[in-house]
Short mmCIF file of C-alpha atoms in Angstrom, two decimals:
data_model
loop_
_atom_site.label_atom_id
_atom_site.label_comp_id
_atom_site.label_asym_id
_atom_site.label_seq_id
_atom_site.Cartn_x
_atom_site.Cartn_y
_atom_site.Cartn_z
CA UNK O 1 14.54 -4.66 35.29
CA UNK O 2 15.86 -1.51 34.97
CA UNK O 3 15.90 0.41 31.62
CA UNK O 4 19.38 0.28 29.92
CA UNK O 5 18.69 1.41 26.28
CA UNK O 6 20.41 4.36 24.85
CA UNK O 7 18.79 5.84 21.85
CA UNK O 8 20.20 9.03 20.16
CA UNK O 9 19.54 10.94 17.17
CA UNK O 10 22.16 13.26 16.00
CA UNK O 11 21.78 15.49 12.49
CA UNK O 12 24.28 14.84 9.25
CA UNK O 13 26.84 17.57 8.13
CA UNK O 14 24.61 20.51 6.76
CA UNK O 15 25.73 19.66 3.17
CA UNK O 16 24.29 16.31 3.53
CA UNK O 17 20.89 16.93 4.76
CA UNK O 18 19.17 16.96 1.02
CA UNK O 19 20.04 13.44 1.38
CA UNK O 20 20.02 12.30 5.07
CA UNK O 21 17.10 12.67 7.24
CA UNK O 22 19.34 11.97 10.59
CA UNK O 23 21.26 9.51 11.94
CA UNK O 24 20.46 7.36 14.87
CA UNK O 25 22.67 5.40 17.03
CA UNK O 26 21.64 2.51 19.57
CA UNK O 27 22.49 0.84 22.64
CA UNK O 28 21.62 -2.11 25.00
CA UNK O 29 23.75 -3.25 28.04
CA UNK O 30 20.96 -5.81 28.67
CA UNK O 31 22.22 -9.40 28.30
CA UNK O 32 18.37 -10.41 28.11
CA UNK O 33 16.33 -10.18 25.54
CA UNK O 34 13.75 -7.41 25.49
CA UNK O 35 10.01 -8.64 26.90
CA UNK O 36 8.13 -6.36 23.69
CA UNK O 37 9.03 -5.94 20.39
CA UNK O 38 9.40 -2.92 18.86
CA UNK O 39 6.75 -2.20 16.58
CA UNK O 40 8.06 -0.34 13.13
CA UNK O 41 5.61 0.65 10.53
CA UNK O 42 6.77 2.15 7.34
CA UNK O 43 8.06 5.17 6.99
CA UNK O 44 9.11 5.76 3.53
CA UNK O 45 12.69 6.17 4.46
CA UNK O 46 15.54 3.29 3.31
CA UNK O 47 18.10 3.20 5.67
CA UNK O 48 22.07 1.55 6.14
CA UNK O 49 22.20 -0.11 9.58
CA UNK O 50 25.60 -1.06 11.08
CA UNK O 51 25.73 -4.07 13.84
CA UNK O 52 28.80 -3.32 15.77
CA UNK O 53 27.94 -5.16 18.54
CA UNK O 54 24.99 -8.71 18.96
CA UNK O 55 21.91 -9.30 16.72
CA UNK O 56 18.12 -8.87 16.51
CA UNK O 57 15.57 -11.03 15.13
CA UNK O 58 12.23 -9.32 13.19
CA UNK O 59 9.18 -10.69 11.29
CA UNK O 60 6.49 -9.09 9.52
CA UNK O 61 3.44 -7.88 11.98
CA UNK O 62 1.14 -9.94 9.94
CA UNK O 63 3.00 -13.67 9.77
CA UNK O 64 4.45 -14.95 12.56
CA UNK O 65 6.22 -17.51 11.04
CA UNK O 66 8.58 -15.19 9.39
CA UNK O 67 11.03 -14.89 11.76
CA UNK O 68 14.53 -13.79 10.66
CA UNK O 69 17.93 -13.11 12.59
CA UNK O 70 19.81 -9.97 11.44
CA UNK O 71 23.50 -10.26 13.35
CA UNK O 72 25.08 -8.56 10.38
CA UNK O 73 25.27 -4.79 8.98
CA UNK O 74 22.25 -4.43 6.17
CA UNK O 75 20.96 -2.17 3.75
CA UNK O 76 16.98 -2.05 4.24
CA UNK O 77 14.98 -0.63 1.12
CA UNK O 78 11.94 1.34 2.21
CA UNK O 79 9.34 -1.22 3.59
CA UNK O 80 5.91 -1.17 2.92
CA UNK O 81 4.73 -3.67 5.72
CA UNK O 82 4.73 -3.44 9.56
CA UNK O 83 7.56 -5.13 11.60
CA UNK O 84 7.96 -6.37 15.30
CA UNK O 85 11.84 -6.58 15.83
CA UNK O 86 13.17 -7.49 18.73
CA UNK O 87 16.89 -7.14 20.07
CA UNK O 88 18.81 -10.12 21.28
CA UNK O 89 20.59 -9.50 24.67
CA UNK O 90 23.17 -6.71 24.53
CA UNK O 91 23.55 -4.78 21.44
CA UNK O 92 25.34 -1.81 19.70
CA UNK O 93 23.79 -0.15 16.40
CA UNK O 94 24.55 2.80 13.93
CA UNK O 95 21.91 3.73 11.35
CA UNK O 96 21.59 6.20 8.15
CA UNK O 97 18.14 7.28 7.41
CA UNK O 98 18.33 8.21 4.06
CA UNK O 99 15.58 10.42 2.42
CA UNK O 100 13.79 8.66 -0.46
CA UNK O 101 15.81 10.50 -3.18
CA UNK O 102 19.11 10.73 -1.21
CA UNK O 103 19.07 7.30 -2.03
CA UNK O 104 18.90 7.13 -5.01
CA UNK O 105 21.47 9.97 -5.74
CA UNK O 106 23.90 7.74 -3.90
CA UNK O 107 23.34 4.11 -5.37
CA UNK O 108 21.38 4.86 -8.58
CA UNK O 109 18.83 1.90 -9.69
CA UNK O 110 20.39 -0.23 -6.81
CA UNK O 111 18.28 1.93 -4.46
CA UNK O 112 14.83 1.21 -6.48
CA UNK O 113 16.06 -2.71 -5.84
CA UNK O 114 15.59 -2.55 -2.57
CA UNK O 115 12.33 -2.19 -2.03
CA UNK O 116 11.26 -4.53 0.74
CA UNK O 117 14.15 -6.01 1.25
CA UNK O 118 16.74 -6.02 4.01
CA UNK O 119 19.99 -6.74 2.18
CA UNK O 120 23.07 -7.52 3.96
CA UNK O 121 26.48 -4.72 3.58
CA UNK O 122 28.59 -7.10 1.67
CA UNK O 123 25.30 -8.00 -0.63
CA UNK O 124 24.77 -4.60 -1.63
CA UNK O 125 29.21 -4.53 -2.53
CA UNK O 126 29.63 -0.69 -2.33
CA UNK O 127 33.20 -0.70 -0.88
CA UNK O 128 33.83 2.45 1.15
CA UNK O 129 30.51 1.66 3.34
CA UNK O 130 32.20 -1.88 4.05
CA UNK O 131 35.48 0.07 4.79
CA UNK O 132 33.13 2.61 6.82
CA UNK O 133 32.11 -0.15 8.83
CA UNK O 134 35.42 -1.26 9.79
CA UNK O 135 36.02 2.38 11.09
CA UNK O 136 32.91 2.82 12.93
CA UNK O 137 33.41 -0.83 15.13
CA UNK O 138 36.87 1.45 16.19
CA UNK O 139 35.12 4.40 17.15
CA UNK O 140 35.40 5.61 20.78
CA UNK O 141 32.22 7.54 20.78
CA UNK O 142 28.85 8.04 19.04
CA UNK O 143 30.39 11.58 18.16
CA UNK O 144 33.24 10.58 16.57
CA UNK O 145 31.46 7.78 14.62
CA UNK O 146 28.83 10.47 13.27
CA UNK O 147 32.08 12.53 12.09
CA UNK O 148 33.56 9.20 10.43
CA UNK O 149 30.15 8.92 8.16
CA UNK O 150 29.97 12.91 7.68
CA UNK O 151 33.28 12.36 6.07
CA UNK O 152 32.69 9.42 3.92
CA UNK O 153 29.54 10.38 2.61
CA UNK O 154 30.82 13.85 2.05
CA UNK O 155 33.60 12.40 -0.28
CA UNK O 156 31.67 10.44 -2.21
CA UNK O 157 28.76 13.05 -2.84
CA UNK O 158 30.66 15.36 -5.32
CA UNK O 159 30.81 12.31 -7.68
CA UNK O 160 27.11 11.88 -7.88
CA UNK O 161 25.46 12.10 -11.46
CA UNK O 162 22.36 13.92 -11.79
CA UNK O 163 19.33 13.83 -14.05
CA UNK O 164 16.43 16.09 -14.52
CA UNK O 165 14.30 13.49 -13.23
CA UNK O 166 15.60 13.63 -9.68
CA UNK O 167 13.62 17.19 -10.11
CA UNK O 168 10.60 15.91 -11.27
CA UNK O 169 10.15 12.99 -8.50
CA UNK O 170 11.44 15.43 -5.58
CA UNK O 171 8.77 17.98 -6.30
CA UNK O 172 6.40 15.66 -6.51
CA UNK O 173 7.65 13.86 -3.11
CA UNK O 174 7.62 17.52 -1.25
CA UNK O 175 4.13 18.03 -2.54
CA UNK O 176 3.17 14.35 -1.01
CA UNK O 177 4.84 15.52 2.20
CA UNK O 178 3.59 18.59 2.55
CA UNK O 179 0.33 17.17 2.54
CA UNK O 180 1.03 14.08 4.73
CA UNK O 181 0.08 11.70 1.99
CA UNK O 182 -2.91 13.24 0.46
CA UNK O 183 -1.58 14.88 -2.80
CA UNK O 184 -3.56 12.26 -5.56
CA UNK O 185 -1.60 11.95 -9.52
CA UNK O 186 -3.89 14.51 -10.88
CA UNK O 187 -2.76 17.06 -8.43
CA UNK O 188 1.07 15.80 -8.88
CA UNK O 189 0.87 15.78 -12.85
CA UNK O 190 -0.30 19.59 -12.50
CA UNK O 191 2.57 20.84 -9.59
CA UNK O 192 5.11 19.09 -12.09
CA UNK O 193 4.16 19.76 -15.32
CA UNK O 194 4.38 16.07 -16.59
CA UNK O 195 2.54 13.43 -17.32
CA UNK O 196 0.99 10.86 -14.85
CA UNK O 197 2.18 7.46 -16.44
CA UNK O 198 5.51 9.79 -17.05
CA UNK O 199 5.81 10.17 -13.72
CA UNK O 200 4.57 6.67 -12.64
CA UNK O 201 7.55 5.56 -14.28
CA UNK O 202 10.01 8.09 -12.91
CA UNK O 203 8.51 7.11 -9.24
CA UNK O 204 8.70 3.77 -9.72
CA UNK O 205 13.19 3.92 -11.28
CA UNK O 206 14.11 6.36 -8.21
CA UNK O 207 11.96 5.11 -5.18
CA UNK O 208 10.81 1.88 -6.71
CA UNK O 209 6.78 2.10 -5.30
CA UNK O 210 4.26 4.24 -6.94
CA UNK O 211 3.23 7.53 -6.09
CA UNK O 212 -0.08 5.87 -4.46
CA UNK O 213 1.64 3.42 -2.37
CA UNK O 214 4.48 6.02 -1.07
CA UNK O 215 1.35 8.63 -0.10
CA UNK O 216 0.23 5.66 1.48
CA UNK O 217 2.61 5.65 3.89
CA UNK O 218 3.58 8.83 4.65
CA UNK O 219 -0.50 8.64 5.35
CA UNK O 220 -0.33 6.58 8.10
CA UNK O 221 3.25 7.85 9.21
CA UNK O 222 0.77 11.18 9.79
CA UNK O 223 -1.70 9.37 11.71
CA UNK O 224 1.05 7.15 13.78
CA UNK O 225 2.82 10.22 14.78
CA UNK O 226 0.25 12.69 15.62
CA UNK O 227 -2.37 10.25 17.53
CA UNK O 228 -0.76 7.09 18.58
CA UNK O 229 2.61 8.10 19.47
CA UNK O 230 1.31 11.37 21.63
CA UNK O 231 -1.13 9.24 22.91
CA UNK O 232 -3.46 11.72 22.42
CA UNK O 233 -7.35 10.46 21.16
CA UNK O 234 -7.13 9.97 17.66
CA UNK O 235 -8.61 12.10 15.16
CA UNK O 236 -11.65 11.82 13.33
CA UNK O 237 -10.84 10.14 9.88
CA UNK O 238 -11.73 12.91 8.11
CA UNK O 239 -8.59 14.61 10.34
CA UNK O 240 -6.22 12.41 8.01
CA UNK O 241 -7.60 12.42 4.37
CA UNK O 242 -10.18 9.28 4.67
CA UNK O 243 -13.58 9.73 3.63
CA UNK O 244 -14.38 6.57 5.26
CA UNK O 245 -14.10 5.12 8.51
CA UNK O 246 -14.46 1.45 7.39
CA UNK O 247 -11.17 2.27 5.13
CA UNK O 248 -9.48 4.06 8.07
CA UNK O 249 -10.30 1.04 10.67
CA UNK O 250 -9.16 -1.46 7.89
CA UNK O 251 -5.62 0.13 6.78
CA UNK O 252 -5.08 1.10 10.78
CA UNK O 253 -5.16 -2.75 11.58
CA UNK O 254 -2.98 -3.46 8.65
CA UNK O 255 -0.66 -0.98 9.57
CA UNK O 256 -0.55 -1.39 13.58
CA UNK O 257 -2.40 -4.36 14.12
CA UNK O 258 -4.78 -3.85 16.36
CA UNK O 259 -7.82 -1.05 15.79
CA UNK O 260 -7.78 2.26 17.11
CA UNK O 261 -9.55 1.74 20.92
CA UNK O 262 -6.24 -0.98 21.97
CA UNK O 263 -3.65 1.52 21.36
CA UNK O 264 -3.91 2.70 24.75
CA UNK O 265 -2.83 -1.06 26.24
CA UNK O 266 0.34 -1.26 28.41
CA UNK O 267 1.69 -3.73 25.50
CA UNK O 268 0.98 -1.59 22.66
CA UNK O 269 2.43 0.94 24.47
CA UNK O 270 5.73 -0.74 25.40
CA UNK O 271 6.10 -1.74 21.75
CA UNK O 272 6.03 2.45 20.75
CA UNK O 273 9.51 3.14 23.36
CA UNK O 274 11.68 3.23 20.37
CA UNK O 275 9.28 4.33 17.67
CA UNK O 276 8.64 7.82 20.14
CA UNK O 277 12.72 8.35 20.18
CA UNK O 278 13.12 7.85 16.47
CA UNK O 279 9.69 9.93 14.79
CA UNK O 280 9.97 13.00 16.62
CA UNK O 281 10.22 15.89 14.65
#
């Protein structure tokens, strides 16, 4: 069958980009539903997707029997477990990838609540996103629906309250980034100037993880995108901050679900289409 997914990234208004990594838009003219699931590890990132158009059913990587339907626009806090999802026939989708802390600039300690969760629109009640719904079901192009959020998000940005602990919890997330997950408290208390339970407890109000568990993940995100995704032979451990391969095997099953010699199977491999659209650079 011939390939009929459409997968675009396209980059937020310039004034929005300290709080938008991109947004992505999706679509399937397929009536069937896909043969692989698309495998999504964490990334860090909470996100707003939009279902104008069919549904998609995902479960964790890990239990099978967790199987859930999503045919309605959600807000999905940043997840810290692997998902197979898996579209269902013909679809159209609009997402915001938020960044950690330009989520939390937008919905204040509703952001830290979502952690792990997929929570639908009308859930979450933050009126001008269902009202930016309506207009993006109307819109005649991806273009035009990328303006349409631009806008909204643009209005509602000057409104934003601010406290010096948004400072604190950035730095110490650019410090985690910069080293793809291997910046450790002590290092973190001395970039910041504060205390490590003190910012513990910032962490845990703006993102809603610990520092530990988000370097976690952008961790792996490191590994996933440099060595699986290229397809490229992975890197020694030692490459991505382990000191142990045992650990590195261990949290590369957890994470992927299969050890580092299958990656290179045709199924694997068909699960990754989306994932080496949407991680690029």
């Amino acid at each position: 069958m011939a390939d009929t997914i459409t997968y675009q990234r396209h980059e937020p208004f310039i004034d929005l980009k300290k709080y938008i990594s991109y947004y992505w838009y999706m679509e399937n003219e397929a009536e069937e539903e896909q043969a692989y699931p698309d495998l999504l590890i964490p990334d860090g990132y909470p996100e707003i997707i939009f279902i104008l158009e069919g549904a998609y059913h995902k479960r964790p990587l890990i239990d099978e029997s967790q199987v859930a339907i999503v045919n309605s626009s959600s807000v999905v806090g940043i997840q810290h477990q692997s998902l197979l999802v898996k579209r269902m026939g013909k679809v159209r989708l609009f997402g915001i990838k938020f960044k950690p802390m330009g989520f939390y600039r937008f919905f204040g300690p509703m952001a830290a609540r979502t952690l792990g969760h997929t929570l639908s629109l009308h859930e979450f009640d933050i009126p001008y996103l269902l009202e930016l719904e309506g207009s993006l079901r109307k819109s005649e192009s991806p273009d035009k629906a990328v303006a349409r959020i631009d806008h909204t998000l643009d209005a509602h940005k000057s409104g934003l309250k601010y406290s010096k602990k948004e400072d604190v919890v950035q730095e110490c997330i650019n410090g985690i980034l910069e080293t793809q997950g291997n910046m450790g408290l002590n290092e973190l208390s001395a970039k910041v100037g504060k205390g490590k339970r003190q910012i513990q407890r910032y962490f845990k109000e703006c993102v809603g993880l610990s520092p530990k568990r988000f370097s976690k993940l952008i961790r792996f995100k490191s590994v996933y995108k440099k060595d699986v995704l290229s397809e490229t032979s992975l890197g020694h451990f030692f490459d991505h901050g382990y000191f142990d391969q045992s650990h590195f095997i261990k949290d590369f099953r957890a994470n992927l679900g299969t050890t580092p010699s299958h990656t290179s199977s045709h199924k694997f491999r068909a699960q990754n289409r989306i994932a080496k659209k949407s991680m690029r650079p």
